[in-house]
CSV table of C-alpha atoms in Angstrom, one decimal:
chain,number,residue,atom,x,y,z
O,1,MET,CA,-22.2,9.3,-22.8
O,2,THR,CA,-19.1,7.6,-21.2
O,3,PRO,CA,-17.1,5.8,-23.8
O,4,VAL,CA,-16.5,2.1,-23.4
O,5,ASP,CA,-13.1,1.2,-22.0
O,6,PRO,CA,-11.4,-1.1,-24.5
O,7,ILE,CA,-9.5,-2.7,-21.7
O,8,ALA,CA,-12.6,-3.3,-19.6
O,9,ARG,CA,-13.5,-6.7,-20.9
O,10,MET,CA,-10.1,-8.0,-20.3
O,11,GLU,CA,-9.9,-6.6,-16.9
O,12,THR,CA,-13.4,-7.8,-15.9
O,13,GLU,CA,-12.5,-11.3,-17.1
O,14,SER,CA,-9.3,-11.2,-15.1
O,15,ALA,CA,-11.2,-10.0,-12.0
O,16,VAL,CA,-13.7,-12.8,-12.4
O,17,VAL,CA,-11.0,-15.4,-12.8
O,18,LEU,CA,-9.2,-14.1,-9.7
O,19,GLN,CA,-12.4,-14.2,-7.6
O,20,ALA,CA,-13.1,-17.7,-8.8
O,21,ALA,CA,-9.6,-18.8,-8.0
O,22,ALA,CA,-9.9,-17.3,-4.5
O,23,ALA,CA,-13.2,-19.0,-3.8
O,24,ASP,CA,-12.6,-22.4,-5.4
O,25,MET,CA,-9.0,-23.1,-6.0
O,26,LEU,CA,-7.4,-21.6,-2.9
O,27,THR,CA,-9.8,-23.5,-0.6
O,28,ASP,CA,-9.6,-26.9,-2.3
O,29,ARG,CA,-7.1,-27.5,-5.1
O,30,LEU,CA,-4.2,-25.5,-3.7
O,31,SER,CA,-4.3,-27.2,-0.4
O,32,ASP,CA,-3.9,-30.5,-2.2
O,33,GLN,CA,-1.2,-29.2,-4.4
O,34,ILE,CA,0.8,-28.1,-1.4
O,35,LYS,CA,0.7,-31.6,0.1
O,36,HIS,CA,1.9,-33.2,-3.1
O,37,LEU,CA,4.4,-30.7,-4.5
O,38,PRO,CA,7.5,-32.3,-6.0
O,39,SER,CA,10.9,-31.3,-4.8
O,40,SER,CA,12.0,-28.1,-6.7
O,41,THR,CA,15.4,-26.7,-7.2
O,42,ALA,CA,14.2,-23.3,-8.4
O,43,ASN,CA,14.4,-21.8,-4.9
O,44,ASP,CA,17.1,-23.8,-3.4
O,45,ASN,CA,19.3,-20.8,-2.8
O,46,ILE,CA,16.5,-18.9,-1.1
O,47,LYS,CA,15.7,-21.9,1.1
O,48,GLU,CA,19.3,-22.2,2.2
O,49,GLN,CA,19.5,-18.6,3.1
O,50,SER,CA,16.3,-18.8,5.1
O,51,THR,CA,16.6,-17.9,8.8
O,52,VAL,CA,13.9,-20.5,9.7
O,53,SER,CA,15.5,-23.5,11.1
O,54,GLN,CA,14.3,-27.0,10.1
O,55,LYS,CA,14.5,-30.2,11.9
O,56,PRO,CA,16.3,-33.3,10.4
O,57,ASN,CA,14.1,-35.1,7.8
O,58,GLN,CA,11.6,-32.3,7.9
O,59,VAL,CA,9.9,-31.8,4.5
O,60,SER,CA,10.9,-28.3,3.2
O,61,ASP,CA,8.5,-28.0,0.2
O,62,THR,CA,5.4,-27.4,2.3
O,63,TRP,CA,4.5,-24.1,0.8
O,64,LEU,CA,3.1,-23.1,-2.5
O,65,GLN,CA,5.7,-22.2,-5.0
O,66,LEU,CA,4.8,-19.5,-7.5
O,67,ASN,CA,5.6,-21.8,-10.5
O,68,HIS,CA,2.9,-24.1,-9.3
O,69,VAL,CA,0.1,-21.5,-9.3
O,70,SER,CA,-2.5,-22.3,-11.9
O,71,SER,CA,-2.1,-20.4,-15.2
O,72,SER,CA,-5.7,-19.3,-14.8
O,73,VAL,CA,-4.7,-16.8,-12.1
O,74,GLN,CA,-3.9,-13.7,-14.1
O,75,GLN,CA,-1.4,-11.0,-13.1
O,76,PRO,CA,-3.0,-7.5,-12.9
O,77,MET,CA,-1.9,-5.2,-15.7
O,78,SER,CA,-0.3,-2.0,-14.3
O,79,GLY,CA,-2.3,1.1,-14.4
O,80,ALA,CA,0.3,2.8,-16.6
O,81,LYS,CA,0.2,0.0,-19.2
O,82,LYS,CA,-3.6,0.2,-19.2
O,83,LEU,CA,-3.6,3.9,-19.8
O,84,ARG,CA,-0.9,3.7,-22.5
O,85,LYS,CA,-2.8,1.0,-24.3
O,86,MET,CA,-5.9,3.1,-24.3
O,87,LEU,CA,-4.0,6.0,-25.8
O,88,LEU,CA,-2.1,4.0,-28.4
O,89,GLU,CA,-4.6,1.3,-29.4
O,90,THR,CA,-7.9,3.1,-29.4
O,91,ASN,CA,-9.4,6.4,-30.6
O,92,GLU,CA,-11.7,6.7,-27.7
O,93,LEU,CA,-12.0,9.7,-25.4
O,94,ILE,CA,-10.9,8.6,-21.9
O,95,VAL,CA,-13.3,10.2,-19.4
O,96,CYS,CA,-11.9,10.6,-15.9
O,97,PRO,CA,-14.0,11.8,-13.0
O,98,GLY,CA,-12.1,13.8,-10.4
O,99,VAL,CA,-11.6,11.9,-7.2
O,100,TYR,CA,-9.8,12.9,-4.0
O,101,ASP,CA,-10.3,10.2,-1.4
O,102,GLY,CA,-11.2,6.5,-1.0
O,103,ILE,CA,-15.0,6.8,-1.1
O,104,SER,CA,-15.1,9.1,-4.2
O,105,ALA,CA,-12.7,6.8,-6.0
O,106,ARG,CA,-14.6,3.7,-4.9
O,107,THR,CA,-17.8,5.3,-6.3
O,108,ALA,CA,-16.1,5.9,-9.6
O,109,LEU,CA,-15.0,2.3,-9.7
O,110,GLU,CA,-18.5,1.1,-8.8
O,111,LEU,CA,-19.9,2.9,-11.8
O,112,GLY,CA,-17.3,1.5,-14.2
O,113,PHE,CA,-15.4,4.5,-15.4
O,114,SER,CA,-12.4,3.5,-17.5
O,115,ALA,CA,-10.0,5.8,-15.7
O,116,MET,CA,-9.9,8.3,-12.7
O,117,TYR,CA,-8.2,11.6,-12.0
O,118,MET,CA,-6.8,12.6,-8.6
O,119,THR,CA,-7.5,16.3,-8.4
O,120,GLY,CA,-4.9,18.4,-6.6
O,121,ALA,CA,-7.6,20.9,-5.5
O,122,GLY,CA,-9.7,18.1,-4.1
O,123,THR,CA,-6.8,16.4,-2.4
O,124,THR,CA,-5.7,19.7,-0.8
O,125,ALA,CA,-9.3,20.5,0.3
O,126,SER,CA,-10.1,17.1,1.7
O,127,ARG,CA,-6.7,16.2,3.2
O,128,LEU,CA,-5.7,19.6,4.5
O,129,GLY,CA,-8.8,21.7,4.5
O,130,GLN,CA,-6.9,24.3,2.5
O,131,PRO,CA,-7.3,26.1,-0.8
O,132,ASP,CA,-5.4,25.0,-3.9
O,133,LEU,CA,-2.5,27.5,-3.6
O,134,GLY,CA,0.5,25.1,-3.7
O,135,ILE,CA,0.0,24.2,0.0
O,136,ALA,CA,-0.1,20.4,-0.5
O,137,SER,CA,3.4,18.8,-0.5
O,138,LEU,CA,4.7,15.9,-2.5
O,139,ASN,CA,4.1,13.6,0.5
O,140,ASP,CA,0.4,14.7,0.7
O,141,MET,CA,-0.2,14.1,-2.9
O,142,ARG,CA,1.8,10.8,-3.2
O,143,GLU,CA,0.1,9.2,-0.2
O,144,THR,CA,-3.3,10.0,-1.5
O,145,ALA,CA,-2.4,8.9,-5.0
O,146,GLU,CA,-1.0,5.6,-3.6
O,147,THR,CA,-4.3,4.9,-1.8
O,148,LEU,CA,-6.5,5.6,-4.8
O,149,ALA,CA,-4.3,3.8,-7.3
O,150,ASN,CA,-4.3,0.6,-5.3
O,151,LEU,CA,-7.9,0.2,-4.3
O,152,ASP,CA,-8.4,-2.4,-7.0
O,153,PRO,CA,-5.5,-4.0,-8.8
O,154,PHE,CA,-7.9,-4.8,-11.7
O,155,GLY,CA,-9.6,-1.4,-11.7
O,156,ALA,CA,-9.3,1.8,-13.6
O,157,PRO,CA,-5.9,3.5,-14.0
O,158,LEU,CA,-5.3,6.7,-12.0
O,159,ILE,CA,-4.0,9.9,-13.5
O,160,ALA,CA,-2.8,12.3,-10.9
O,161,ASP,CA,-1.9,16.0,-10.5
O,162,MET,CA,1.7,16.6,-9.6
O,163,ASP,CA,1.6,20.4,-9.7
O,164,THR,CA,5.0,21.9,-10.5
O,165,GLY,CA,7.0,18.8,-9.5
O,166,TYR,CA,7.6,20.5,-6.1
O,167,GLY,CA,10.9,22.0,-7.0
O,168,GLY,CA,13.6,22.0,-9.7
O,169,PRO,CA,14.5,19.1,-12.0
O,170,ILE,CA,15.7,17.0,-9.1
O,171,MET,CA,12.3,17.2,-7.4
O,172,ALA,CA,10.4,16.7,-10.6
O,173,ALA,CA,12.3,13.5,-11.2
O,174,ARG,CA,11.8,12.4,-7.5
O,175,THR,CA,8.0,13.1,-7.9
O,176,VAL,CA,7.8,10.9,-11.0
O,177,GLU,CA,9.7,8.1,-9.3
O,178,GLN,CA,7.5,8.2,-6.2
O,179,TYR,CA,4.3,8.3,-8.3
O,180,ILE,CA,5.5,5.3,-10.4
O,181,ARG,CA,6.3,3.3,-7.2
O,182,ALA,CA,2.8,4.3,-5.8
O,183,GLY,CA,1.1,2.7,-8.9
O,184,VAL,CA,0.0,6.0,-10.5
O,185,ALA,CA,-0.6,5.5,-14.3
O,186,GLY,CA,0.2,9.1,-15.3
O,187,ALA,CA,0.4,12.7,-14.1
O,188,HIS,CA,0.5,16.2,-15.4
O,189,LEU,CA,3.5,18.5,-14.8
O,190,GLU,CA,2.9,22.3,-15.1
O,191,ASP,CA,4.9,25.5,-15.7
O,192,GLN,CA,3.6,27.6,-12.9
O,193,VAL,CA,5.9,29.1,-10.3
O,194,LEU,CA,6.4,27.1,-7.1
O,195,MET,CA,3.8,29.2,-5.3
O,196,LYS,CA,1.2,28.0,-7.8
O,197,ARG,CA,-2.6,28.2,-7.7
O,198,CYS,CA,-5.6,26.4,-9.2
O,199,GLY,CA,-5.6,26.7,-12.9
O,200,HIS,CA,-9.0,28.4,-12.9
O,201,LEU,CA,-8.0,31.3,-10.6
O,202,SER,CA,-6.7,34.6,-11.9
O,203,GLY,CA,-3.2,35.9,-11.4
O,204,LYS,CA,-1.2,32.8,-12.4
O,205,LYS,CA,2.5,33.2,-13.0
O,206,VAL,CA,4.7,30.8,-15.0
O,207,VAL,CA,8.4,30.2,-15.0
O,208,PRO,CA,10.6,30.8,-18.2
O,209,LYS,CA,10.2,28.3,-20.9
O,210,GLU,CA,13.7,26.9,-20.4
O,211,GLU,CA,13.0,26.2,-16.7
O,212,TYR,CA,9.7,24.5,-17.5
O,213,ILE,CA,11.4,22.3,-20.1
O,214,SER,CA,14.0,21.3,-17.6
O,215,ARG,CA,11.2,19.9,-15.4
O,216,ILE,CA,9.8,17.9,-18.3
O,217,ARG,CA,13.3,16.6,-19.3
O,218,ALA,CA,14.0,15.4,-15.8
O,219,ALA,CA,10.5,13.8,-15.4
O,220,HIS,CA,10.9,11.9,-18.7
O,221,ALA,CA,14.4,10.7,-17.7
O,222,ALA,CA,13.1,9.4,-14.4
O,223,ARG,CA,10.5,7.2,-16.0
O,224,VAL,CA,12.9,6.0,-18.6
O,225,ARG,CA,15.3,5.1,-15.7
O,226,LEU,CA,12.6,3.0,-14.1
O,227,GLN,CA,11.6,1.5,-17.5
O,228,SER,CA,8.0,2.5,-16.7
O,229,ASP,CA,4.9,2.9,-19.0
O,230,PHE,CA,4.1,6.0,-16.9
O,231,VAL,CA,2.3,8.6,-19.0
O,232,LEU,CA,3.9,12.0,-18.7
O,233,ILE,CA,1.4,14.9,-19.4
O,234,ALA,CA,2.9,18.3,-20.1
O,235,ARG,CA,0.6,21.1,-18.8
O,236,THR,CA,1.0,24.8,-19.5
O,237,ASP,CA,-0.8,27.7,-17.6
O,238,ALA,CA,0.8,30.4,-19.7
O,239,LEU,CA,-2.4,31.4,-21.5
O,240,GLN,CA,-3.4,34.1,-19.0
O,241,SER,CA,-0.1,35.9,-19.1
O,242,LEU,CA,1.7,35.0,-22.3
O,243,GLY,CA,-1.0,34.1,-24.8
O,244,TYR,CA,-2.0,31.2,-26.9
O,245,ASP,CA,1.0,31.1,-29.2
O,246,GLU,CA,3.4,30.8,-26.3
O,247,CYS,CA,1.4,27.9,-24.9
O,248,ILE,CA,1.6,26.0,-28.2
O,249,SER,CA,5.4,26.7,-28.3
O,250,ARG,CA,5.8,25.3,-24.8
O,251,LEU,CA,3.8,22.2,-25.5
O,252,ARG,CA,5.7,21.5,-28.7
O,253,ALA,CA,9.0,21.8,-26.8
O,254,ALA,CA,7.7,19.5,-24.1
O,255,ARG,CA,6.7,17.0,-26.7
O,256,GLU,CA,10.2,17.1,-28.1
O,257,GLU,CA,11.5,16.2,-24.7
O,258,GLY,CA,9.4,13.1,-24.3
O,259,ALA,CA,6.0,14.2,-22.9
O,260,ASP,CA,3.3,11.8,-24.1
O,261,VAL,CA,0.2,14.1,-23.8
O,262,GLY,CA,-0.4,17.9,-23.7
O,263,LEU,CA,-2.6,20.0,-21.5
O,264,LEU,CA,-3.4,23.6,-22.2
O,265,GLU,CA,-5.1,24.9,-19.2
O,266,GLY,CA,-7.9,27.5,-19.1
O,267,PHE,CA,-9.2,27.7,-22.7
O,268,THR,CA,-11.1,30.9,-23.3
O,269,SER,CA,-13.4,29.5,-26.0
O,270,LYS,CA,-14.5,26.3,-27.6
O,271,GLU,CA,-12.9,27.5,-30.8
O,272,GLN,CA,-9.6,27.9,-29.1
O,273,ALA,CA,-9.8,24.4,-27.6
O,274,ALA,CA,-10.5,22.9,-31.0
O,275,GLN,CA,-7.7,24.9,-32.6
O,276,ALA,CA,-5.2,23.5,-30.1
O,277,VAL,CA,-6.0,20.0,-31.0
O,278,LYS,CA,-5.4,20.8,-34.7
O,279,ASP,CA,-2.2,22.7,-34.0
O,280,LEU,CA,-0.7,19.9,-32.0
O,281,ALA,CA,-2.1,16.9,-34.0
O,282,PRO,CA,-1.5,14.0,-33.9
O,283,TRP,CA,-0.2,14.5,-30.4
O,284,PRO,CA,-2.9,13.5,-27.9
O,285,LEU,CA,-4.3,16.4,-25.8
O,286,LEU,CA,-6.1,16.3,-22.4
O,287,LEU,CA,-9.0,18.7,-21.7
O,288,ASN,CA,-9.6,19.8,-18.1
O,289,SER,CA,-13.3,20.6,-17.5
O,290,VAL,CA,-14.1,22.8,-14.5
O,291,GLU,CA,-17.6,24.0,-14.5
O,292,ASN,CA,-18.0,27.6,-13.4
O,293,GLY,CA,-14.2,28.0,-13.9
O,294,LYS,CA,-12.4,30.2,-16.5
O,295,SER,CA,-13.3,28.0,-19.5
O,296,PRO,CA,-16.6,27.5,-21.2
O,297,ILE,CA,-18.4,24.2,-20.6
O,298,ILE,CA,-17.4,21.6,-23.2
O,299,THR,CA,-19.4,18.3,-23.1
O,300,VAL,CA,-17.9,14.9,-23.5
O,301,GLU,CA,-19.5,14.6,-27.0
O,302,GLU,CA,-18.1,18.0,-28.1
O,303,ALA,CA,-14.6,17.1,-26.8
O,304,GLN,CA,-14.6,13.8,-28.6
O,305,LYS,CA,-15.6,15.5,-31.9
O,306,MET,CA,-12.8,18.1,-31.4
O,307,GLY,CA,-10.3,15.2,-31.1
O,308,PHE,CA,-9.3,15.3,-27.4
O,309,ARG,CA,-8.0,12.0,-26.1
O,310,ILE,CA,-8.4,12.4,-22.3
O,311,MET,CA,-11.0,14.5,-20.4
O,312,ILE,CA,-10.7,15.1,-16.7
O,313,PHE,CA,-13.5,16.6,-14.5
O,314,SER,CA,-11.5,18.0,-11.6
O,315,PHE,CA,-14.5,19.1,-9.4
O,316,ALA,CA,-16.9,16.3,-10.4
O,317,THR,CA,-17.1,14.8,-6.9
O,318,LEU,CA,-15.7,17.6,-4.7
O,319,ALA,CA,-18.4,20.2,-5.4
O,320,PRO,CA,-21.3,17.8,-5.1
O,321,ALA,CA,-19.8,16.4,-1.9
O,322,TYR,CA,-19.7,19.9,-0.4
O,323,MET,CA,-23.3,20.6,-1.4
O,324,ALA,CA,-24.6,17.3,0.1
O,325,ILE,CA,-22.6,17.6,3.3
O,326,ARG,CA,-23.7,21.2,3.8
O,327,GLU,CA,-27.4,20.3,3.2
O,328,THR,CA,-27.2,17.3,5.5
O,329,LEU,CA,-25.5,19.2,8.3
O,330,LEU,CA,-28.0,22.1,8.0
O,331,ARG,CA,-30.8,19.5,8.3
O,332,LEU,CA,-29.2,18.1,11.4
O,333,LYS,CA,-28.8,21.5,12.9
O,334,THR,CA,-32.4,22.7,12.2
O,335,GLN,CA,-34.4,19.4,12.4
O,336,GLY,CA,-32.3,17.2,14.6
O,337,VAL,CA,-32.0,14.4,12.0
O,338,VAL,CA,-29.6,13.5,9.2
O,339,GLY,CA,-32.2,12.2,6.8
O,340,THR,CA,-30.2,9.5,5.2
O,341,PRO,CA,-32.2,7.6,2.5
O,342,LYS,CA,-33.3,4.1,3.8
O,343,ASP,CA,-31.4,2.2,1.1
O,344,ILE,CA,-28.1,3.9,2.1
O,345,THR,CA,-27.2,1.6,5.0
O,346,PRO,CA,-23.8,1.0,6.6
O,347,VAL,CA,-23.6,-2.3,4.8
O,348,LYS,CA,-24.3,-0.6,1.4
O,349,LEU,CA,-21.5,1.9,2.0
O,350,PHE,CA,-19.1,-0.8,3.1
O,351,GLU,CA,-19.9,-2.8,0.0
O,352,VAL,CA,-18.9,0.1,-2.2
O,353,CYS,CA,-15.6,0.1,-0.3
O,354,GLY,CA,-14.9,-3.6,-0.9
O,355,LEU,CA,-16.7,-5.5,1.8
O,356,LYS,CA,-17.6,-8.5,-0.3
O,357,HIS,CA,-14.0,-8.9,-1.4
O,358,SER,CA,-12.7,-8.7,2.1
O,359,MET,CA,-15.2,-11.4,3.2
O,360,ALA,CA,-14.1,-13.6,0.3
O,361,VAL,CA,-10.5,-13.2,1.2
O,362,ASP,CA,-11.2,-14.3,4.8
O,363,MET,CA,-13.4,-17.2,3.9
O,364,SER,CA,-11.2,-18.6,1.1
O,365,ALA,CA,-8.3,-18.6,3.6
O,366,GLY,CA,-10.3,-20.7,6.1
O,367,GLY,CA,-11.3,-17.8,8.3
O,368,ALA,CA,-14.6,-17.8,10.3
O,369,SER,CA,-14.9,-14.0,10.9
O,370,PHE,CA,-17.9,-13.8,8.7
O,371,ALA,CA,-19.6,-17.1,9.4
O,372,ASP,CA,-22.6,-15.3,10.9
O,373,GLY,CA,-22.7,-12.6,8.2
O,374,VAL,CA,-22.5,-8.9,8.7
């Protein structure tokens, strides 16, 4: 059972308020406010520097100043702040389905998940058509993350994969800075070598502990520099080659350097997963669930009882998408039809992707593009 997002009510109320403002206030009240705005000195310097010339006696205050916007219009809370509040102010397990493109993320938003996870494997497969072998670059990952994190300013925060940081400390810092500017709420940084691979493949290699900690240190310094609530998640893949004790040692060192959450990848048993939570308590841990991967299946209920704080399902949408696409294309090849269910119309798909919001924006601004419907 998906836990209730403690921020959900606040965000839902904000979204309703925003929609009401767009539909009612912007079409009626704001136009009246613009006509009757008093002269303001708050932006005199900006007006003087404006390159737009004005004729003598022309009224300059003919646009809506921000300090006249109704207080009922709420500013969206940043994804990073939402995620941090969930971690610090609740005891709930934050369940994040793995998403990798616009439609998978929109579907997660439609179903009301409290957070989402941008999977590196899914991004590499969908964007590049390549396996998760360290092929995706920072630009590939950042561009996808920016798209997903900004689909809905009042929506669920996005946790993203940032692999090894794509280089040394300088690149780790640069990655964090770019993710913060892209609106990403948090991301995990791992200790694999640069030629990394999916955490649920064999043959993984990790860098020395000191090199890994330098990545964490640089990442933490970057988010401090930007004064961001960005949640830094320290991930270790050392279990295969160096054993459990080394993983705990690395995560403790990362915690000392400012990491907010820990991630031990590839647990070999449920008992080991539960022990990690105890060994690192009260530090919050993230559990990566990959069905048919290297780890046993742990349910949401089991993870919550163990004490995990975040649970990501990396292949939650990627694997089913492959199955559905393959089945559909096979039907097209053999039967000559796609076989789409009757209730899945173009309008339905576009509604999942924000059609109603787009229509509201146009109509509240006085546009007539949707006067005849869609």
